[in-house]
Amino acid sequence: MNHRFLTISVSLILTHQHSQFGASAFTNTATGRLLLRRATAVRAVHVTSLPEFNSKKDYEDFVKAPQVSTLPKGFSCGSAVGTFVSVEAPAMGNLPIKATVISLDQPTDSWAACFTKNKFPGAPVIIGRSRLNADGPLQALVINNKVSNVCAGGDGVADSEQICAAVASALKLPMGPTSVLPSSTGVIGWRLPAKELSVDIVPKAIEAMQTLSAFPAAQAIMTTDRWPKIRSCVLPNSGARIVGIAKGAGMIEPNMATMLSYIFTDAIIPKDYLRKCLSEIVDESYNSISVDGDESTSDTVVCLASNKVALSSQEEWKDALTQICKGLAADIVRNGEGTGHVMRVTVSNYPGPNKDARRLGRRIVNSPLFKCAVKGNDPNTGRLAAAIGSFIGRESNGDDISLSDMALTLGGRTIFSKGKFILEGDAVEKELSNHMKDAEFNEHEEFPRHQRFVDIGVDFGVAPGNTNKGSAVVFGSDLTNEYIAVNADYRS
């Protein structure tokens, strides 16, 4: 456990309220008592977890609190909602669409981005890659939900550029439209309502710009998400702040990054270091999750630095960014469409590189049979072994991979060792089932009640030939009727 980040997490919750009210006044308020309980809870859980919540209001009060949602220095954001009629489905009538604008007070060269590898990328991804290759500064992001602007009729790139131009004009950006990065999420194949966005909704979003909180942006970028996702911290030595938001609930299987995520910091970070960090961290976080095995056409993660606060340690900043990205990645899975359990698969001593260990982890969490077993709190561990065996058998070097020392655990209990299951007795069956039940939550609730996992361990041991020692931690969801219901009626 990273105790340094635990310190960051606890100070995030406490320092703001102490500075405003003093310790005694803070602890005598309902909010103060709530946050103090939460701060204590943080010490007892993994750093990528949030504390437990009892209601949607409970959760939203927590993430709206200034110590969680305050934007870093130099950033502002605004959101607005409007309507449009889809050219492709006019019978659906007026449909809601939101736009969010996030801007810096001056252009920055310190930005990094990673995009989907899907061969049908959305027009905003095409533009984003172009901006990245051009290596110019950025000063704003513009994000819309409802329509992803992917493979639509007309000119999707021109439509996105029209919106970038509207942002640049309204904000009077000195570098013009090329300093605006667009993102879109929603229905694939529909044309972006560029006129409605650029003439009506984007100007309203800019009128609503404020420098206080990232919460409105986190809420506005949602589609089928059940709750907004925010992670943040203040580095104790420099005071630099990092705030991350994300959306994503379905079509989550990474090959970067299977959702939209935006991370803001006021730290002074060199561009090359920032890009190197983000590329590495993406593999450990957003590339290590899966809800349904489908890679989106619009995946984007962007990190922007306003370069206001000098760091005492770049490594400390990178550690904090890593924890925020891992936390957001886990939040996306827990918020997955219809998710009622989150699986956490830890692969150790894999006889290959880390990327192959991640592939194995994703094979496990994507197994329909095993996902259904988890949904039913059924410790049908044969399905776990079958998923592993299927993966290894299809690898080009599968015949050379020894499973003689492989051990499997579920909820910390060893269930397989030396080629045999260890499952004798009703007591073991009940223990494993109870572990799954303990991790269960209501797939209809609009807040994350808890942060527990169905914990699965796959350790290949030290058999001859297992020399590469690949490792990975992968998060995935179960499969419920609610997932089918959401995706059967997605467009409406």
XYZ file of C-alpha atoms in Angstrom:
492
model
C 0.000 0.000 0.000
C 1.311 3.425 -0.912
C 1.312 5.222 2.453
C 2.512 8.447 0.905
C -0.657 8.638 -1.164
C -2.748 7.731 1.875
C -1.388 10.879 3.473
C -2.362 12.850 0.384
C -5.853 11.344 0.411
C -6.495 12.131 4.072
C -5.171 15.679 3.808
C -7.440 16.155 0.780
C -10.431 15.500 2.985
C -9.335 17.426 6.060
C -7.182 20.438 5.356
C -9.740 22.640 3.629
C -12.319 22.383 6.379
C -9.752 22.859 9.127
C -8.428 26.010 7.486
C -11.927 27.495 7.141
C -13.518 26.603 10.469
C -10.840 25.296 12.805
C -10.714 21.752 14.152
C -13.433 22.013 16.802
C -15.926 23.817 14.553
C -15.220 21.305 11.789
C -15.867 18.223 13.929
C -19.055 19.730 15.360
C -20.734 19.989 11.937
C -22.612 17.151 10.258
C -20.447 17.514 7.158
C -17.333 17.554 9.311
C -18.283 14.383 11.136
C -19.127 12.704 7.814
C -15.801 13.638 6.238
C -13.841 12.681 9.346
C -15.434 9.242 9.255
C -14.573 9.052 5.570
C -10.975 10.126 6.251
C -10.619 7.355 8.807
C -12.118 4.896 6.329
C -9.531 5.826 3.699
C -6.825 4.434 5.986
C -8.487 1.020 5.944
C -8.978 0.560 2.206
C -6.900 0.470 -0.950
C -5.923 3.948 -2.115
C -7.907 3.599 -5.350
C -11.125 3.164 -3.329
C -13.665 5.652 -2.040
C -15.386 5.216 1.328
C -18.892 3.793 1.653
C -22.009 5.870 0.970
C -25.638 5.447 1.981
C -27.374 7.536 -0.677
C -26.906 9.490 -3.884
C -26.965 12.716 -1.872
C -24.332 11.330 0.464
C -22.017 10.611 -2.482
C -22.684 13.876 -4.314
C -22.117 15.942 -1.175
C -18.759 14.245 -0.826
C -17.536 14.813 -4.393
C -18.982 18.327 -4.551
C -17.012 19.352 -1.474
C -14.302 21.917 -2.292
C -11.506 19.667 -1.062
C -12.531 17.099 -3.702
C -13.842 19.071 -6.689
C -11.981 22.398 -6.657
C -10.334 23.085 -10.003
C -6.566 23.634 -10.076
C -5.243 27.161 -10.578
C -5.684 28.460 -14.118
C -8.703 26.301 -15.071
C -12.379 27.075 -15.581
C -15.309 25.074 -16.912
C -18.921 25.485 -17.935
C -21.715 23.268 -19.239
C -25.084 23.768 -20.889
C -27.886 21.651 -22.291
C -29.883 22.051 -25.478
C -31.884 19.963 -27.923
C -31.539 18.676 -31.464
C -33.398 16.453 -33.925
C -31.367 13.574 -35.294
C -31.115 13.550 -39.093
C -30.912 9.765 -38.939
C -33.908 9.273 -36.612
C -36.183 12.346 -36.826
C -39.171 10.425 -35.480
C -37.467 10.455 -32.077
C -38.166 14.201 -31.918
C -36.207 16.698 -29.842
C -33.410 15.008 -27.945
C -31.261 16.497 -25.167
C -27.548 17.110 -25.732
C -24.978 18.691 -23.423
C -21.794 20.599 -24.141
C -18.952 21.221 -21.708
C -16.102 23.667 -22.182
C -12.949 23.505 -20.072
C -10.370 26.235 -20.563
C -7.045 27.504 -19.254
C -6.291 31.155 -18.612
C -3.440 30.933 -21.136
C -2.232 28.440 -23.759
C -0.125 25.522 -22.540
C 2.428 23.346 -24.286
C 2.273 20.939 -21.347
C -0.451 18.583 -22.463
C -0.693 14.928 -23.379
C -3.375 12.711 -24.894
C -3.987 9.076 -25.760
C -6.717 7.898 -28.102
C -8.582 4.755 -29.111
C -6.944 2.262 -31.466
C -10.311 1.290 -32.919
C -10.026 1.404 -36.717
C -13.248 3.410 -36.939
C -12.217 6.421 -34.836
C -14.568 9.316 -34.290
C -13.933 12.647 -36.004
C -12.815 14.235 -32.683
C -10.187 11.488 -32.317
C -8.926 12.222 -35.829
C -8.646 15.902 -34.919
C -7.031 15.074 -31.587
C -4.341 12.991 -33.231
C -3.717 15.843 -35.658
C -3.381 18.351 -32.798
C -0.985 16.007 -31.004
C 1.162 15.503 -34.104
C 1.234 19.242 -34.785
C 2.651 19.711 -31.276
C 1.022 23.098 -30.777
C -0.367 24.522 -27.541
C -3.861 23.874 -26.172
C -6.093 26.225 -24.274
C -9.523 24.577 -24.255
C -11.469 21.333 -24.446
C -15.019 21.031 -25.762
C -17.009 17.874 -25.038
C -20.497 16.841 -26.078
C -22.540 13.816 -25.116
C -25.383 12.007 -26.943
C -23.687 11.911 -30.406
C -20.206 10.444 -30.916
C -19.634 11.823 -34.454
C -18.304 8.506 -35.763
C -18.674 7.412 -39.401
C -21.665 9.703 -39.838
C -22.959 11.202 -43.060
C -21.629 14.581 -44.063
C -18.225 15.808 -42.877
C -17.704 14.874 -39.254
C -14.280 16.505 -39.011
C -15.647 19.795 -40.356
C -18.525 19.610 -37.864
C -16.148 19.175 -34.922
C -13.884 21.932 -36.214
C -16.900 24.235 -36.442
C -17.506 23.743 -32.740
C -13.814 24.313 -31.956
C -14.018 27.577 -33.910
C -17.085 28.633 -31.906
C -15.204 28.001 -28.647
C -12.111 29.868 -29.832
C -14.188 32.826 -30.966
C -16.275 33.077 -27.801
C -13.243 32.777 -25.534
C -11.080 34.979 -27.789
C -8.302 32.395 -27.753
C -5.087 33.879 -29.184
C -4.080 30.620 -30.899
C -7.488 30.122 -32.524
C -9.412 26.870 -33.152
C -6.267 24.708 -33.271
C -5.834 25.310 -29.534
C -9.200 23.617 -28.867
C -9.440 19.828 -28.512
C -12.888 18.292 -29.166
C -14.420 15.101 -27.762
C -17.762 13.460 -28.458
C -19.530 10.495 -26.900
C -22.857 8.882 -27.596
C -24.607 7.216 -30.506
C -22.328 5.982 -33.292
C -23.392 6.831 -36.850
C -25.360 9.987 -36.096
C -24.289 13.369 -37.442
C -23.146 15.882 -34.890
C -25.675 18.738 -34.558
C -22.921 21.275 -35.213
C -25.226 24.244 -35.693
C -27.135 23.706 -32.467
C -23.919 23.179 -30.525
C -21.910 26.049 -31.987
C -24.691 28.663 -32.112
C -26.710 27.841 -29.005
C -25.283 25.302 -26.550
C -21.556 26.097 -26.564
C -22.141 29.851 -26.021
C -24.400 29.014 -23.061
C -21.713 26.723 -21.663
C -19.171 29.531 -21.917
C -21.584 31.919 -20.179
C -21.692 29.388 -17.327
C -17.887 29.211 -16.964
C -16.632 29.178 -13.378
C -13.331 28.448 -11.637
C -14.627 26.739 -8.512
C -15.603 23.149 -9.201
C -15.074 20.282 -11.637
C -18.345 18.656 -10.565
C -20.579 20.271 -13.250
C -18.204 19.038 -15.959
C -18.037 15.535 -14.496
C -21.824 15.416 -14.451
C -22.370 16.915 -17.903
C -20.138 14.485 -19.818
C -22.121 11.431 -18.634
C -24.201 9.267 -20.967
C -25.424 6.007 -19.390
C -23.220 6.638 -16.350
C -25.110 6.401 -13.093
C -22.955 8.885 -11.204
C -20.246 11.497 -11.911
C -16.648 10.444 -11.273
C -14.026 12.739 -9.740
C -10.647 11.973 -8.179
C -8.247 14.596 -6.842
C -5.381 15.346 -4.506
C -3.091 18.097 -3.296
C 0.600 17.241 -3.105
C 1.705 17.905 0.477
C 5.107 19.384 -0.281
C 4.370 21.715 -3.189
C 0.625 22.317 -2.868
C 0.142 21.406 -6.535
C -3.322 20.069 -7.289
C -4.480 17.311 -9.637
C -8.154 16.778 -10.504
C -9.449 14.042 -12.796
C -12.930 13.392 -14.183
C -14.150 10.525 -16.344
C -17.187 9.130 -18.092
C -17.762 5.614 -19.299
C -20.158 2.836 -18.439
C -20.459 0.582 -21.487
C -18.340 -0.261 -24.529
C -15.481 -0.579 -22.061
C -12.559 -2.718 -23.170
C -9.347 -0.792 -23.432
C -6.869 -0.445 -26.155
C -6.658 3.065 -24.933
C -8.731 4.082 -23.009
C -12.343 3.008 -23.574
C -13.926 6.174 -22.215
C -13.359 9.876 -21.840
C -11.123 11.118 -19.049
C -9.685 14.556 -18.423
C -7.029 15.355 -15.859
C -6.067 18.877 -14.837
C -3.085 20.028 -12.813
C -1.565 23.370 -11.885
C 1.886 21.811 -11.501
C 4.776 23.003 -13.645
C 5.406 19.914 -15.795
C 7.619 19.686 -18.892
C 5.692 18.490 -21.928
C 7.955 15.516 -22.686
C 7.808 14.255 -19.104
C 4.031 14.655 -18.999
C 3.567 12.663 -22.208
C 5.906 9.913 -21.050
C 4.072 9.648 -17.728
C 0.599 9.525 -19.243
C 1.580 6.841 -21.740
C 2.957 4.635 -18.954
C 0.093 5.266 -16.552
C -2.578 4.496 -19.139
C -1.356 0.888 -19.330
C -1.628 0.492 -15.559
C -5.073 2.058 -15.312
C -7.413 2.602 -18.257
C -5.889 -0.272 -20.235
C -6.529 -2.626 -17.318
C -10.329 -2.505 -17.204
C -13.205 -4.118 -19.069
C -16.973 -4.000 -18.680
C -18.132 -5.744 -21.842
C -15.114 -6.373 -24.086
C -16.148 -3.764 -26.685
C -13.606 -1.069 -27.512
C -15.134 2.335 -28.148
C -14.521 4.468 -31.225
C -14.156 7.657 -29.180
C -11.788 6.816 -26.322
C -9.742 9.748 -25.161
C -7.693 10.639 -22.112
C -6.156 14.096 -21.865
C -3.926 15.657 -19.228
C -3.403 19.436 -19.163
C -1.023 21.440 -16.976
C -1.474 25.155 -16.325
C 2.134 25.429 -15.040
C 1.393 27.553 -11.987
C 3.006 25.637 -9.105
C 6.616 24.467 -8.881
C 7.036 20.848 -7.803
C 9.393 19.601 -5.138
C 9.364 16.146 -6.752
C 8.224 15.080 -10.212
C 8.066 11.467 -9.031
C 5.657 12.434 -6.252
C 3.457 14.095 -8.858
C 3.631 11.020 -11.094
C 2.714 8.755 -8.166
C -0.329 10.886 -7.428
C -1.372 10.967 -11.087
C -1.064 7.182 -11.222
C -3.345 6.767 -8.212
C -5.921 9.170 -9.627
C -6.002 7.362 -12.978
C -6.248 3.963 -11.308
C -9.059 5.265 -9.130
C -10.987 6.657 -12.092
C -10.477 3.411 -14.029
C -11.912 1.381 -11.145
C -14.782 3.884 -10.830
C -15.661 3.346 -14.486
C -16.018 -0.398 -13.972
C -18.082 0.012 -10.799
C -20.282 2.446 -12.717
C -20.528 0.027 -15.660
C -23.878 -0.468 -17.314
C -25.774 -2.948 -15.161
C -22.744 -3.764 -13.009
C -23.590 -5.531 -9.752
C -20.117 -6.853 -8.862
C -16.617 -5.638 -9.670
C -13.964 -8.300 -10.184
C -10.347 -7.528 -9.357
C -7.987 -10.031 -10.997
C -4.351 -10.017 -9.859
C -2.002 -11.894 -12.184
C 1.457 -12.703 -10.810
C 4.583 -14.378 -12.193
C 3.117 -14.603 -15.688
C 5.663 -16.174 -18.098
C 5.651 -13.169 -20.400
C 5.492 -9.375 -20.385
C 3.035 -7.310 -18.353
C 0.907 -6.628 -21.436
C 0.221 -10.361 -21.812
C -0.585 -10.641 -18.108
C -3.161 -7.867 -18.681
C -4.572 -9.769 -21.646
C -5.070 -12.814 -19.449
C -6.778 -10.714 -16.797
C -9.136 -9.284 -19.396
C -9.875 -12.786 -20.738
C -11.021 -13.787 -17.255
C -13.245 -10.760 -16.631
C -14.683 -10.994 -20.166
C -15.686 -14.658 -19.921
C -19.509 -14.629 -20.243
C -19.816 -17.832 -18.239
C -17.661 -16.601 -15.394
C -19.344 -13.171 -15.410
C -22.729 -14.879 -15.016
C -21.409 -17.041 -12.171
C -20.210 -13.926 -10.358
C -23.603 -12.289 -10.869
C -25.248 -15.286 -9.215
C -22.744 -15.411 -6.325
C -21.981 -18.902 -7.586
C -18.361 -20.020 -6.947
C -18.281 -22.068 -10.144
C -14.499 -22.004 -10.182
C -14.257 -24.400 -13.100
C -15.275 -21.511 -15.346
C -12.311 -19.513 -14.048
C -9.881 -22.331 -14.819
C -11.466 -22.842 -18.240
C -10.996 -19.180 -19.137
C -7.328 -19.343 -18.161
C -6.751 -22.596 -20.012
C -8.464 -21.239 -23.125
C -6.259 -18.156 -23.102
C -3.013 -20.083 -22.642
C -4.004 -22.655 -25.263
C -4.427 -19.950 -27.901
C -1.100 -18.251 -27.217
C 1.599 -18.853 -29.806
C 3.890 -20.099 -27.031
C 1.136 -21.845 -25.101
C 2.829 -25.235 -25.264
C 5.847 -23.780 -23.516
C 3.922 -22.223 -20.621
C 3.986 -24.408 -17.533
C 0.928 -24.468 -15.270
C 2.413 -26.947 -12.808
C 2.973 -24.314 -10.116
C -0.072 -22.168 -10.856
C -2.287 -21.325 -7.876
C -5.724 -19.708 -7.979
C -7.345 -17.811 -5.143
C -10.861 -16.463 -4.655
C -11.431 -14.037 -1.825
C -7.958 -14.848 -0.537
C -8.638 -18.586 -0.231
C -6.572 -20.970 -2.366
C -8.961 -22.896 -4.584
C -6.515 -24.484 -7.046
C -2.932 -25.683 -6.671
C -0.610 -28.157 -8.391
C -3.159 -28.846 -11.114
C -6.071 -29.662 -8.780
C -8.974 -27.854 -7.156
C -9.118 -27.569 -3.370
C -12.833 -27.168 -2.757
C -13.910 -29.947 -0.423
C -16.886 -29.315 1.831
C -19.937 -27.082 2.130
C -18.065 -24.672 4.378
C -15.670 -23.721 1.576
C -18.543 -23.328 -0.901
C -20.356 -21.054 1.543
C -17.224 -19.004 2.239
C -16.605 -18.368 -1.454
C -20.248 -17.526 -2.136
C -20.316 -15.137 0.821
C -17.234 -13.384 -0.523
C -19.126 -12.718 -3.748
C -22.258 -11.616 -1.887
C -20.212 -9.191 0.185
C -18.981 -7.507 -3.006
C -22.475 -7.260 -4.529
C -24.329 -3.958 -4.948
C -27.545 -2.775 -6.556
C -27.005 -2.310 -10.295
C -29.814 0.284 -10.377
C -28.472 2.616 -7.701
C -27.137 6.000 -8.781
C -24.191 6.092 -6.388
C -21.319 3.750 -5.420
C -22.528 2.232 -2.158
C -19.197 0.539 -1.404
C -15.811 -0.238 -2.952
C -15.539 -3.991 -2.381
C -14.368 -6.468 -5.032
C -14.611 -10.115 -5.988
C -10.890 -10.770 -5.595
C -9.304 -13.332 -7.901
C -5.636 -14.277 -7.832
C -3.716 -16.090 -10.589
C -0.121 -16.889 -9.632
C 2.009 -18.884 -12.078
C 4.636 -19.579 -9.453
C 8.270 -20.311 -10.166
C 8.059 -23.293 -12.522
C 10.977 -23.778 -14.941
C 10.707 -21.453 -17.921
C 8.535 -18.923 -16.071
C 11.260 -16.285 -16.039
C 9.601 -13.067 -17.243
C 7.420 -12.547 -14.168
C 4.731 -10.467 -15.855
C 2.098 -8.990 -13.580
C -1.140 -7.031 -13.846
C -4.235 -5.994 -11.928
C -7.379 -5.954 -14.080
C -10.885 -4.812 -13.128
C -14.053 -6.167 -14.718
C -17.789 -6.455 -14.117
C -20.382 -9.180 -13.913
C -23.182 -9.601 -16.486
C -26.736 -8.699 -15.477
C -30.170 -8.302 -17.006
C -29.791 -4.563 -16.483
C -26.825 -4.443 -18.882
C -29.023 -5.951 -21.598
C -31.897 -3.580 -20.789
C -29.675 -0.483 -20.991
C -28.145 -1.473 -24.315
C -31.385 -2.676 -25.866
C -32.828 0.820 -25.436
C -29.660 2.954 -25.652
C -30.588 5.515 -28.311
C -33.821 6.623 -26.680
